[in-house]
Tab-separated table of C-alpha atoms and ligand atoms in Angstrom:
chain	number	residue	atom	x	y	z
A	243	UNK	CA	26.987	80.742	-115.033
A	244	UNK	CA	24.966	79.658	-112.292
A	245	UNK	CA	24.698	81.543	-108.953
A	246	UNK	CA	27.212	79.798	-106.121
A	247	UNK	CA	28.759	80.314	-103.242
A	248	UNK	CA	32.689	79.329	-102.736
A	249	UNK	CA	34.865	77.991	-99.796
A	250	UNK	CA	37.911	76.557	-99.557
A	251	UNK	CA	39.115	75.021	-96.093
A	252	UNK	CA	42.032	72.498	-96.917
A	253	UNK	CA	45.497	73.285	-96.637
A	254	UNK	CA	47.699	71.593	-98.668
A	255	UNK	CA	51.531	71.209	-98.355
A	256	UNK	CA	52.722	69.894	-101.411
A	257	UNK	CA	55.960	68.686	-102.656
A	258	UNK	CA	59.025	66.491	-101.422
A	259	UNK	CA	59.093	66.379	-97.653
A	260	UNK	CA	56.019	67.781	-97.561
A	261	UNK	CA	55.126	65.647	-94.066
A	262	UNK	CA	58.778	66.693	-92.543
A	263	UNK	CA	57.925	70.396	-93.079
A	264	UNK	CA	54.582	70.498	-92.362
A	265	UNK	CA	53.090	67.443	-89.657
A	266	UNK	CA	55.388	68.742	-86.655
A	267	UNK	CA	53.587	71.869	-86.719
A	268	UNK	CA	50.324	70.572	-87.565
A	269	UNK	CA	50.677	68.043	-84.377
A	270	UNK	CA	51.176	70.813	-81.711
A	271	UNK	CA	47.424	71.887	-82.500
A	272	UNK	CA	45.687	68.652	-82.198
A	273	UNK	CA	44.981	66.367	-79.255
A	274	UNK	CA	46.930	64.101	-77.643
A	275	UNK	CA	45.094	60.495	-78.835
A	276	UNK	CA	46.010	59.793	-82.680
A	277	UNK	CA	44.107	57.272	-84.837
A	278	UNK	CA	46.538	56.045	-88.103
A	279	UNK	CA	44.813	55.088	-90.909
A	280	UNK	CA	46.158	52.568	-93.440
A	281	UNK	CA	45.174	50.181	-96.524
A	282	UNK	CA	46.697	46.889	-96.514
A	283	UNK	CA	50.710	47.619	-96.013
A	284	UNK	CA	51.982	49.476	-99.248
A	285	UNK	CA	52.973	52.278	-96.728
A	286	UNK	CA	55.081	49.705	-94.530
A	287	UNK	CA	56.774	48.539	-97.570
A	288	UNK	CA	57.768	52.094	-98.792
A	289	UNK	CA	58.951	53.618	-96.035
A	290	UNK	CA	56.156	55.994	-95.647
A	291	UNK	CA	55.010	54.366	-92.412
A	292	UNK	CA	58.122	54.088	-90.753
A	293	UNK	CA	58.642	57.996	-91.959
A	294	UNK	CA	54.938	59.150	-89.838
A	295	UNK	CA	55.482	57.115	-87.264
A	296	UNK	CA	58.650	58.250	-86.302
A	297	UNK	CA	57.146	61.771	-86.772
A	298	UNK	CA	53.902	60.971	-84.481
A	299	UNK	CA	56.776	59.554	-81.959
A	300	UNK	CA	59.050	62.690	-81.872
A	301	UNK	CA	55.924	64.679	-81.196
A	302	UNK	CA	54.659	62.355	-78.058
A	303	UNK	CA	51.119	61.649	-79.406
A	304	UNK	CA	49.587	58.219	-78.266
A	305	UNK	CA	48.847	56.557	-81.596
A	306	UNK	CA	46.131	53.714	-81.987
A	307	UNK	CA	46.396	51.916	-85.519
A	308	UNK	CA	43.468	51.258	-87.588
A	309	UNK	CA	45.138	48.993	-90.963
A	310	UNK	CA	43.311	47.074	-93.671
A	311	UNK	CA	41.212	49.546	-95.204
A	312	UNK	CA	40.455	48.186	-98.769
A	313	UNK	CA	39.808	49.282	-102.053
A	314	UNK	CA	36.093	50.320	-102.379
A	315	UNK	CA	35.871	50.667	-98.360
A	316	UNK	CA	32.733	48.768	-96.857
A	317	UNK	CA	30.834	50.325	-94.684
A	318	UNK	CA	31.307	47.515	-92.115
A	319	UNK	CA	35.036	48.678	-92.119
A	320	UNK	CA	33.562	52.797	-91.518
A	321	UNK	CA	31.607	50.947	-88.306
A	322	UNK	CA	34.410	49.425	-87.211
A	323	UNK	CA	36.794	52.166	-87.161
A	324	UNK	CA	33.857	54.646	-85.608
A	325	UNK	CA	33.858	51.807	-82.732
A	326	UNK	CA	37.523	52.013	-82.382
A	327	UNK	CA	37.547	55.971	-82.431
A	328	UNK	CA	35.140	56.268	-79.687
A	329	UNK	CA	37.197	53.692	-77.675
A	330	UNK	CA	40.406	55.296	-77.747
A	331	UNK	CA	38.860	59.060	-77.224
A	332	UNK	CA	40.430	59.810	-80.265
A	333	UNK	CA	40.807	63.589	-80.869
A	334	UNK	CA	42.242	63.153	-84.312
A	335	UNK	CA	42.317	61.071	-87.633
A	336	UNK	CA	45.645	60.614	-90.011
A	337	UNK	CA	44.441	58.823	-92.971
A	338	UNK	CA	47.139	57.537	-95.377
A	339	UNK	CA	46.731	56.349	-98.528
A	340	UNK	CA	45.098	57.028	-101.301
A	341	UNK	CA	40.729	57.451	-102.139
A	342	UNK	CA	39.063	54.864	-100.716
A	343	UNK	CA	41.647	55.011	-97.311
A	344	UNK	CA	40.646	59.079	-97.326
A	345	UNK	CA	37.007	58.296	-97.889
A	346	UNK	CA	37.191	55.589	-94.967
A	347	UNK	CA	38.536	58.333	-92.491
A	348	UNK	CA	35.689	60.986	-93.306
A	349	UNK	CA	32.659	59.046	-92.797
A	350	UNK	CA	34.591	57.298	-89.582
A	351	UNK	CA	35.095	61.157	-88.193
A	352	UNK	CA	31.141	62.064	-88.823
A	353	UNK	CA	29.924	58.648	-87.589
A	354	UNK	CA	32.104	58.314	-84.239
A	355	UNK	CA	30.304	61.603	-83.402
A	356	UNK	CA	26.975	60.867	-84.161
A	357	UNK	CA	24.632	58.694	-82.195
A	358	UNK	CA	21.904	57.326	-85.616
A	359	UNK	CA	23.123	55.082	-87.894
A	360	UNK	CA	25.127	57.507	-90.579
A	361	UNK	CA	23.744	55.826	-93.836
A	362	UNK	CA	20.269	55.715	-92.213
A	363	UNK	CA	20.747	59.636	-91.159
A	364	UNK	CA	21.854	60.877	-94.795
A	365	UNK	CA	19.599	58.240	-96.683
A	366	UNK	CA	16.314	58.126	-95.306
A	367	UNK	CA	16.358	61.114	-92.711
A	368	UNK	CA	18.171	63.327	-95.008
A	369	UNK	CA	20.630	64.656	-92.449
A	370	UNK	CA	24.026	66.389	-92.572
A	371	UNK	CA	26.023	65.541	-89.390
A	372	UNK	CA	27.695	68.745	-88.155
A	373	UNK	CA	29.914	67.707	-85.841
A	374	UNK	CA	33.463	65.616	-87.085
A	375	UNK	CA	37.063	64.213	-85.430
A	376	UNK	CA	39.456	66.841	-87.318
A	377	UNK	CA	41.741	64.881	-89.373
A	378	UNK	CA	44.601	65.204	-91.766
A	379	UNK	CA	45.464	63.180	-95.049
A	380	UNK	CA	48.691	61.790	-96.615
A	381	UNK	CA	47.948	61.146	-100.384
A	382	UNK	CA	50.202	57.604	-101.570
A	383	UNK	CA	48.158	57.262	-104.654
A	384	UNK	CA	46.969	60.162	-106.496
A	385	UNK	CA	43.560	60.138	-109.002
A	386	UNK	CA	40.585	60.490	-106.785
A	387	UNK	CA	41.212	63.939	-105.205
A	388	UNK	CA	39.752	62.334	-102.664
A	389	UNK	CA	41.715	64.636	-99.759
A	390	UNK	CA	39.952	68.038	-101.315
A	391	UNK	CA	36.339	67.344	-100.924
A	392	UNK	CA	34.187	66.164	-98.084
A	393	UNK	CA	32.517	63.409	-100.014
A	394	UNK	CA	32.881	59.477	-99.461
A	395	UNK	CA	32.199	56.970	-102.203
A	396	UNK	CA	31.132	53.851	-99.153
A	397	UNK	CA	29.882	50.216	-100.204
A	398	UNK	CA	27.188	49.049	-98.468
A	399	UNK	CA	27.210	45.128	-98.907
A	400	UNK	CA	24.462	45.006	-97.036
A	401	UNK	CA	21.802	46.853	-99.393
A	402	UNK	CA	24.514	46.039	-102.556
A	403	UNK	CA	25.165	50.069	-103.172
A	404	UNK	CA	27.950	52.120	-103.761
A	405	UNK	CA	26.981	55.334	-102.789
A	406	UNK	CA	28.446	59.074	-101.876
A	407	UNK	CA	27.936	60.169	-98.183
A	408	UNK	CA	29.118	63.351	-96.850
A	409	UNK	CA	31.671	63.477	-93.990
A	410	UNK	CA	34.150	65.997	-93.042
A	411	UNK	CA	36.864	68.177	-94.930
A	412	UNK	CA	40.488	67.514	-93.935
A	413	UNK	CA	42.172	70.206	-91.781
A	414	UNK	CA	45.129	69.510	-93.931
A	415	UNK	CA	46.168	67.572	-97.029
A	416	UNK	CA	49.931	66.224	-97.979
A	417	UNK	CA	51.179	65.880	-101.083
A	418	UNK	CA	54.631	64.467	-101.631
A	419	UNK	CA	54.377	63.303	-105.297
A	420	UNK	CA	57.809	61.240	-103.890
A	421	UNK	CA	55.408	58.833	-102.012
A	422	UNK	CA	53.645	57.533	-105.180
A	423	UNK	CA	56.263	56.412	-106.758
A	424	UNK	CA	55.915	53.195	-105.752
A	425	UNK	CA	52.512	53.010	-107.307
A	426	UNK	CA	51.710	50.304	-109.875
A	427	UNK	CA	51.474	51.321	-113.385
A	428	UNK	CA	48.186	50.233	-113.512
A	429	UNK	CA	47.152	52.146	-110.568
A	430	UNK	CA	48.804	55.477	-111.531
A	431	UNK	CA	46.874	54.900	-115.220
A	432	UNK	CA	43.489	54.356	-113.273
A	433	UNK	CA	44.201	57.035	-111.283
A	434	UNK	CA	45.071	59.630	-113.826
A	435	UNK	CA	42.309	58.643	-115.952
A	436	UNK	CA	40.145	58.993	-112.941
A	437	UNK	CA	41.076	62.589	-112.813
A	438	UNK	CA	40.340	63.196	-116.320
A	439	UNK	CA	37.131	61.656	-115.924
A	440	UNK	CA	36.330	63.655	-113.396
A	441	UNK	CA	36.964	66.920	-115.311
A	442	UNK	CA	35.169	65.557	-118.339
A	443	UNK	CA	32.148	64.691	-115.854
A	444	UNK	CA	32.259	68.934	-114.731
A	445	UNK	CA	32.370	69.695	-117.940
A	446	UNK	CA	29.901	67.576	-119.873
A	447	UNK	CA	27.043	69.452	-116.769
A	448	UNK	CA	24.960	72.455	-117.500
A	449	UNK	CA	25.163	74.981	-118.376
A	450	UNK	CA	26.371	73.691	-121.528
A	451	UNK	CA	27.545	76.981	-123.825
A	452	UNK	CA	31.179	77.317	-122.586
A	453	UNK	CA	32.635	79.541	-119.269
A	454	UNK	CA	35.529	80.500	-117.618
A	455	UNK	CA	34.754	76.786	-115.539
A	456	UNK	CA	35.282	75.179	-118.815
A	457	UNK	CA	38.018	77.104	-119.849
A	458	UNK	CA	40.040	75.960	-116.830
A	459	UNK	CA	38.754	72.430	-117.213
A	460	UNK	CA	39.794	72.196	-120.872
A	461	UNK	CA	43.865	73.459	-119.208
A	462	UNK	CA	43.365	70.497	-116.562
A	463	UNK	CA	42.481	67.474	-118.940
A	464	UNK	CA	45.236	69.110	-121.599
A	465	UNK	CA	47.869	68.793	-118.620
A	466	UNK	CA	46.454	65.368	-117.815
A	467	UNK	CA	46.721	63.964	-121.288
A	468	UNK	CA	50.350	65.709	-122.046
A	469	UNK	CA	51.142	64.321	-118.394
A	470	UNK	CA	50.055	60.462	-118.827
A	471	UNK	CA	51.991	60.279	-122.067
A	472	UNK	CA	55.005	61.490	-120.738
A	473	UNK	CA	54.266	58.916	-117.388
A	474	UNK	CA	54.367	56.172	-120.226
A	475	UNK	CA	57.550	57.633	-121.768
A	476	UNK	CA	59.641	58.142	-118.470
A	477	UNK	CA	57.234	56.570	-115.573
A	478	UNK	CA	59.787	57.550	-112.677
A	479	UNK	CA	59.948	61.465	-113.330
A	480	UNK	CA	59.518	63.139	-110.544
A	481	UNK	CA	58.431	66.384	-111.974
A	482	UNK	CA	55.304	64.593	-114.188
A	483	UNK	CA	54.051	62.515	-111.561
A	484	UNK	CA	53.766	66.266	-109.272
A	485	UNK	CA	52.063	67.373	-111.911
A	486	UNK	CA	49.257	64.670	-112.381
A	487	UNK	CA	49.003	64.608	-108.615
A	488	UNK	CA	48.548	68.494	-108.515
A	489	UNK	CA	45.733	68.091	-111.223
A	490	UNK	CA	44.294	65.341	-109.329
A	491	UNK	CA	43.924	67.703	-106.786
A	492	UNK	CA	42.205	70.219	-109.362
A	493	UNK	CA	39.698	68.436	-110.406
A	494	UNK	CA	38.216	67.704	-107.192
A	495	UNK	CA	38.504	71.165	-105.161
A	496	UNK	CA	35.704	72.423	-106.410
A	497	UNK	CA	36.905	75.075	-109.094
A	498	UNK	CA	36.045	73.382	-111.842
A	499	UNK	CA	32.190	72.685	-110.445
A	500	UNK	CA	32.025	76.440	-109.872
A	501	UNK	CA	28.226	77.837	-111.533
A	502	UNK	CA	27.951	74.653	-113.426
A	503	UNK	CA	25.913	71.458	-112.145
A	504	UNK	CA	27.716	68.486	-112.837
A	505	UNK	CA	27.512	65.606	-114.850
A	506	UNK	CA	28.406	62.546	-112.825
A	507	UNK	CA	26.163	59.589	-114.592
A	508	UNK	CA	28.958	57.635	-115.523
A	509	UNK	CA	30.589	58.120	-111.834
A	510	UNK	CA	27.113	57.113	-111.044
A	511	UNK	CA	27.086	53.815	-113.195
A	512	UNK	CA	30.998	52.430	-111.823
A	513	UNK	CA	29.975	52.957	-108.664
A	514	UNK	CA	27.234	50.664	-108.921
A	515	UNK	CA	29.279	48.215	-111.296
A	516	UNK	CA	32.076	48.317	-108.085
A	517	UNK	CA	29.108	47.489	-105.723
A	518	UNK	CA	28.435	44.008	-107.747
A	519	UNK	CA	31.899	43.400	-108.513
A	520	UNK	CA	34.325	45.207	-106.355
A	521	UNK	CA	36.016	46.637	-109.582
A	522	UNK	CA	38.907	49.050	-109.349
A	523	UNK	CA	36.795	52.867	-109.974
A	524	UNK	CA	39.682	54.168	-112.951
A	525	UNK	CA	39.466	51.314	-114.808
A	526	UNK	CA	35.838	51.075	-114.797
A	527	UNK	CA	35.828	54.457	-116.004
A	528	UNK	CA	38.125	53.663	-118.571
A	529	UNK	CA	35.452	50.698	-119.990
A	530	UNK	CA	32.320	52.331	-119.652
A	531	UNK	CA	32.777	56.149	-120.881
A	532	UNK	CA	33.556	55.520	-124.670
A	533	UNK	CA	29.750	53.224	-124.287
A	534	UNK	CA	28.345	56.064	-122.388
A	535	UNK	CA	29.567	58.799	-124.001
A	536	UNK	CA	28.457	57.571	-127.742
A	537	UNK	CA	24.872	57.377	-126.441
A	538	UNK	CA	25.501	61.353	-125.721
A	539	UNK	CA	25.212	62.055	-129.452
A	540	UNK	CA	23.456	63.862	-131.049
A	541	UNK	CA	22.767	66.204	-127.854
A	542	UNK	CA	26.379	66.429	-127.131
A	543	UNK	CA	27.814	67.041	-130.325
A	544	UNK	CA	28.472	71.004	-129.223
A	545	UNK	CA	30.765	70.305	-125.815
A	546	UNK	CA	32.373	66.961	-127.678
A	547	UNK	CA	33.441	69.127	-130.962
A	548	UNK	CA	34.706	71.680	-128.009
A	549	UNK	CA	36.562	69.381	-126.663
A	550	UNK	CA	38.127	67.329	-129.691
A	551	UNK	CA	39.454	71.106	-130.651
A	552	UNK	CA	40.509	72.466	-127.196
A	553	UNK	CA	41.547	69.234	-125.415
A	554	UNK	CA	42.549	66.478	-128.281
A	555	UNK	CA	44.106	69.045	-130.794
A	556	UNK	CA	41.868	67.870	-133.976
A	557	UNK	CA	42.289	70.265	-136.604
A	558	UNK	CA	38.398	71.412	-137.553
A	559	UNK	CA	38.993	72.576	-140.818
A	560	UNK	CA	36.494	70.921	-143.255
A	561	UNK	CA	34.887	68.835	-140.353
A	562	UNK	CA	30.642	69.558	-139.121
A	563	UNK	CA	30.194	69.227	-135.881
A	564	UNK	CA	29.286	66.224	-135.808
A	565	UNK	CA	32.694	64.945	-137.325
A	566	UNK	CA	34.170	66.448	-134.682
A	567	UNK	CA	32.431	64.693	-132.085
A	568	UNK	CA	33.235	61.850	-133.547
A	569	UNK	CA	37.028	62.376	-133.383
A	570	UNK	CA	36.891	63.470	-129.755
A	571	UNK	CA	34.875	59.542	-128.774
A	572	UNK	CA	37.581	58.288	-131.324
A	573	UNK	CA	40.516	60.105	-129.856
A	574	UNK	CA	38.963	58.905	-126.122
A	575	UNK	CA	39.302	55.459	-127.037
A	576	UNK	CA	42.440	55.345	-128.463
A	577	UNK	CA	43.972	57.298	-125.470
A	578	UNK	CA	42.492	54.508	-123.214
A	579	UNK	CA	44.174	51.922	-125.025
A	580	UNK	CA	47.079	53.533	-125.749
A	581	UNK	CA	47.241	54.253	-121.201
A	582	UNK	CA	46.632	50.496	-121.473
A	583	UNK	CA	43.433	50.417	-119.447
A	584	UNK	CA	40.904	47.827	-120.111
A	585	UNK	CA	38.732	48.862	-122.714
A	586	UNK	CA	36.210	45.461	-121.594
A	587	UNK	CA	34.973	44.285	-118.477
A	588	UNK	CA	35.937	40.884	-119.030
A	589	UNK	CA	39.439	42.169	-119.172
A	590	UNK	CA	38.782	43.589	-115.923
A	591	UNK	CA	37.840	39.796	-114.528
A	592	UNK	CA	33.937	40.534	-114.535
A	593	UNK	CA	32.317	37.369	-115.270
A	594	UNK	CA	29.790	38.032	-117.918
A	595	UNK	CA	26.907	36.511	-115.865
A	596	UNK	CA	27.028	39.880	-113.750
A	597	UNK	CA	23.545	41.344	-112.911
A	598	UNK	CA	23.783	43.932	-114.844
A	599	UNK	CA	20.124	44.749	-114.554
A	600	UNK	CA	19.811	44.872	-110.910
A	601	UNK	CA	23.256	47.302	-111.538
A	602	UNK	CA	21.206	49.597	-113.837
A	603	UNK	CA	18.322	50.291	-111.239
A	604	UNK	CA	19.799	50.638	-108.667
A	605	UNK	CA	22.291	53.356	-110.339
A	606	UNK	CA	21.470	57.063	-109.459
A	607	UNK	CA	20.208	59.314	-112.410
A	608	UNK	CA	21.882	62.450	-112.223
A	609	UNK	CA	20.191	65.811	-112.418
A	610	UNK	CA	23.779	67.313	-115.046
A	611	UNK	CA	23.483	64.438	-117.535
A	612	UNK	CA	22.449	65.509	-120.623
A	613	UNK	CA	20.353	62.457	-121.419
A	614	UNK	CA	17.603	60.929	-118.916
A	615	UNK	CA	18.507	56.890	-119.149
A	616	UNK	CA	16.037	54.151	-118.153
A	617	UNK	CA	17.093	51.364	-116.975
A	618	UNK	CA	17.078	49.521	-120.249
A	619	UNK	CA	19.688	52.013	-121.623
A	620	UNK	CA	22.147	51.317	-118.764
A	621	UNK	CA	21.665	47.870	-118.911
A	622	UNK	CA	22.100	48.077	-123.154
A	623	UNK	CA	25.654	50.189	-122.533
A	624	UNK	CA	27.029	47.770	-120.099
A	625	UNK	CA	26.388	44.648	-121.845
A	626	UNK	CA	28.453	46.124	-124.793
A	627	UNK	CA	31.060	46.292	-122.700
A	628	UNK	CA	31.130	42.902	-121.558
B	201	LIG	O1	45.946	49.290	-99.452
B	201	LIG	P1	47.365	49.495	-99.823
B	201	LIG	O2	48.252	48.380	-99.447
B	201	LIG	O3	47.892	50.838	-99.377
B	201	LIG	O4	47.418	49.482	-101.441
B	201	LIG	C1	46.735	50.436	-102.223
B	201	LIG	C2	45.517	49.837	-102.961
B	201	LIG	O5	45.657	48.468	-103.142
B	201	LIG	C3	47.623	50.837	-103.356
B	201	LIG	N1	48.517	51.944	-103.027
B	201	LIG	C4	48.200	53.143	-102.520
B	201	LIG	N2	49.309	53.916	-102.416
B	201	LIG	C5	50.329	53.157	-102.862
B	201	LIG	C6	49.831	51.893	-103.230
B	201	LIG	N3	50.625	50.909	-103.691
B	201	LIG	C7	51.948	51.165	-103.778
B	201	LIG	N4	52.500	52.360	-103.453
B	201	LIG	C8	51.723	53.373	-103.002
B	201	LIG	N5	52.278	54.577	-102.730
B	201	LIG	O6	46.729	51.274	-104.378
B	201	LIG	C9	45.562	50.471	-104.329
B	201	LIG	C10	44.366	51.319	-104.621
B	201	LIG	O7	44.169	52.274	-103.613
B	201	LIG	P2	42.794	53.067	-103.538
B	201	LIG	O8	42.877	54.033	-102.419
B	201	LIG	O9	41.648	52.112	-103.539
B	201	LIG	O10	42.790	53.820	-104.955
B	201	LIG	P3	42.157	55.192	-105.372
B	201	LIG	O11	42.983	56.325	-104.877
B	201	LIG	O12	41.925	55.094	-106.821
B	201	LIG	O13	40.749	55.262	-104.604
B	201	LIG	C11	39.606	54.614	-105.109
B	201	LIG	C12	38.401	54.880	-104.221
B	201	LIG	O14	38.073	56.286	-104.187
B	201	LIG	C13	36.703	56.474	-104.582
B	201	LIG	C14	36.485	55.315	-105.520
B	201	LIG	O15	35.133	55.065	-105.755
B	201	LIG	C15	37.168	54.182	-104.767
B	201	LIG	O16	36.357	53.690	-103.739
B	201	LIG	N6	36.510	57.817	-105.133
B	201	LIG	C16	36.477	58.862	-104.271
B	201	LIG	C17	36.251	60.149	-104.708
B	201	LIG	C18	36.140	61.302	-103.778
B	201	LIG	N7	35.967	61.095	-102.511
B	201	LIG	O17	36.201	62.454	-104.193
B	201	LIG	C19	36.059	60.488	-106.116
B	201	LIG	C20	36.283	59.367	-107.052
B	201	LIG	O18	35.441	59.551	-108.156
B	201	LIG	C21	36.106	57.989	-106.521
B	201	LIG	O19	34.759	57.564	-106.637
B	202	LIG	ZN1	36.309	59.107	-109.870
């Protein structure tokens, strides 16, 4: 295991009511000027706006509103809400929704503060900004564990990349599994997958021979599988969409990156994909690991016979390792299907005269990834998934 150091700073209040319990008391300690964070309405259709609102109300805080965050948030729309911030003196940030609403708030909290251009000061001057808006997130739709870490996944239109930048962690996160129920089907199958791609991404880093990290890791995609089965069986149980929304919240705390570096390429590769085409990020996973992943082999074929035994329940008697690496990419693919996420970009609406070379340069190589791809290789795995 490698050396690290550990830190945890987000509290969570999870479960139903978990805003009634907890945002009164959370409210008292913050400042008086209140910026709301939204996407574009699903929390004024569910109730869930009406429900904070009412809450910000009864606790006299002067709310200004900042809606229409989108999917894949620009970073025209981080500017914009900095601007509004530093208008309003806001002294805090409720974001409310799900990743790319979260992401929004925590590059909006660093940049308000900070005088440089943000993407300019982590890019090019290689700068960490210090000083942040506090803020608090409600989670609507789980996947992205967005609320547990202080990185941003921010398009820049402008120079046509999807990249991370690092903002602030939240003071607080809510979970109330009871306010993703109104999720699509779609969306709760892109965002479960997400999470299991993100634990695959931990694990599939270095070291490679198998810790306590893993160990966990291999528990968290288990639960995730068993939990997106029984989502497809009975999609309005309560109790398994807690549980996906707790492992959401797993895989992106931290624990699971603990002594290891990380994987990350395919992250790496769908982000880039999203810049070009605005894609939704689960069901870009869900096209381009299977491609990926088979160009793993042979390297691999040690963590992917691990996991076809300790995650996907393949028997190994009589089976080489190699077998058994093939039944774990086999038993990935089917389970994408079966989630009924796209298994081809042009099911996905990407027209096939995408750039996908200017996509593969301009996708960050990761220092985890147990294969070094040039550009050709990129370019190679997503035209077979066209
Ligand atoms: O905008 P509204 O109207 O709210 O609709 C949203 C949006 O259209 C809808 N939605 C959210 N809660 C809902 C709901 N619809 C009905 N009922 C509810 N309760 O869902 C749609 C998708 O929302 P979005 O936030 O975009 O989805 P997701 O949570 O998957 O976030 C994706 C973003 O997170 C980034 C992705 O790259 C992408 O930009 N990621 C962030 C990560 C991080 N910071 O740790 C890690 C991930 O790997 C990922 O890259
Ligand atoms: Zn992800």
């Amino acid at each position: 295991m490698e050396a690290f150091t550990y830190k945890y700073p987000v509290q969570v209040y999870f479960g139903e009511q978990a805003a009634a319990r907890s945002l009164p008391k959370e409210l008292e300690r913050i400042g008086q000027n209140v910026l709301l964070a939204y996407g574009g309405g699903s929390i004024k259709k569910n109730g869930v706006y009406d429900e904070l609102r009412s809450i910000l109300q009864n606790a006299g805080k002067t709310v200004t509103e900042f809606s229409g965050i989108m999917p894949n948030p620009t970073y025209a729309k981080v500017q914009q809400g900095a601007a509004l911030a530093r208008e309003h003196g806001i002294d805090f940030i409720l974001a409310v929704g799900g990743g790319s609403v979260i992401d929004c708030c925590k590059i909006i909290s660093a940049q308000a503060k900070l005088d440089a251009d943000i993407w300019d000061f982590e890019y090019a001057q290689h700068g960490s900004p210090t000083d942040f808006i506090p803020m608090g997130a409600v989670v609507t739709a789980f996947g992205t564990g967005a609320e547990m870490n202080n990185g941003a996944v921010i398009t820049n239109e402008e120079k046509k990349q999807k990249s991370p930048l690092w903002g602030a962690f939240y003071d607080f996160a809510i979970l109330d599994p009871v306010y993703t129920m109104t999720m699509p089907m779609l969306q709760v199958m892109s965002g479960a997958f997400d999470s299991l791609s993100h634990c695959m991404e931990e694990y599939m880093g270095t070291p490679r021979t198998g810790n306590l990290t893993d160990e966990l890791n291999e528990a968290t995609q288990r639960s995730i599988i068993r939990n997106i089965r029984a989502t497809l069986q009975t999609p309005q149980d309560k109790n398994v969409r807690s549980e996906l929304m707790w492992a959401a919240a797993v895989a992106e705390n931290g624990m699971l990156k603990i002594g290891k570096t990380t994987d990350f390429q395919c992250h790496m590769l769908e982000h880039q994909l999203g810049a070009y085409t605005d894609c939704n990020h689960g069901q870009g996973l869900a096209v381009l690991h299977p491609a990926l992943y088979r160009r793993y082999l042979p390297e691999a074929a040690p963590q992917f016979a691990r996991l076809a035994t300790e995650v996907w329940g393949v028997d190994p008697n009589g089976k080489t390792e190699k077998e058994l690496a093939e039944a774990f990419l086999n038993a990935l693919s089917a389970f994408i299907r079966e989630a009924g996420l796209p298994t081809a970009l042009s099911e996905m609406g990407i027209p096939e005269d995408t750039d996908y070379a200017a996509i593969a340069r301009s996708t960050i190589r990761t220092g985890g990834c147990i294969k070094k791809f040039d550009d050709q290789y990129l370019i190679d795995v997503l035209k077979e998934c066209i």
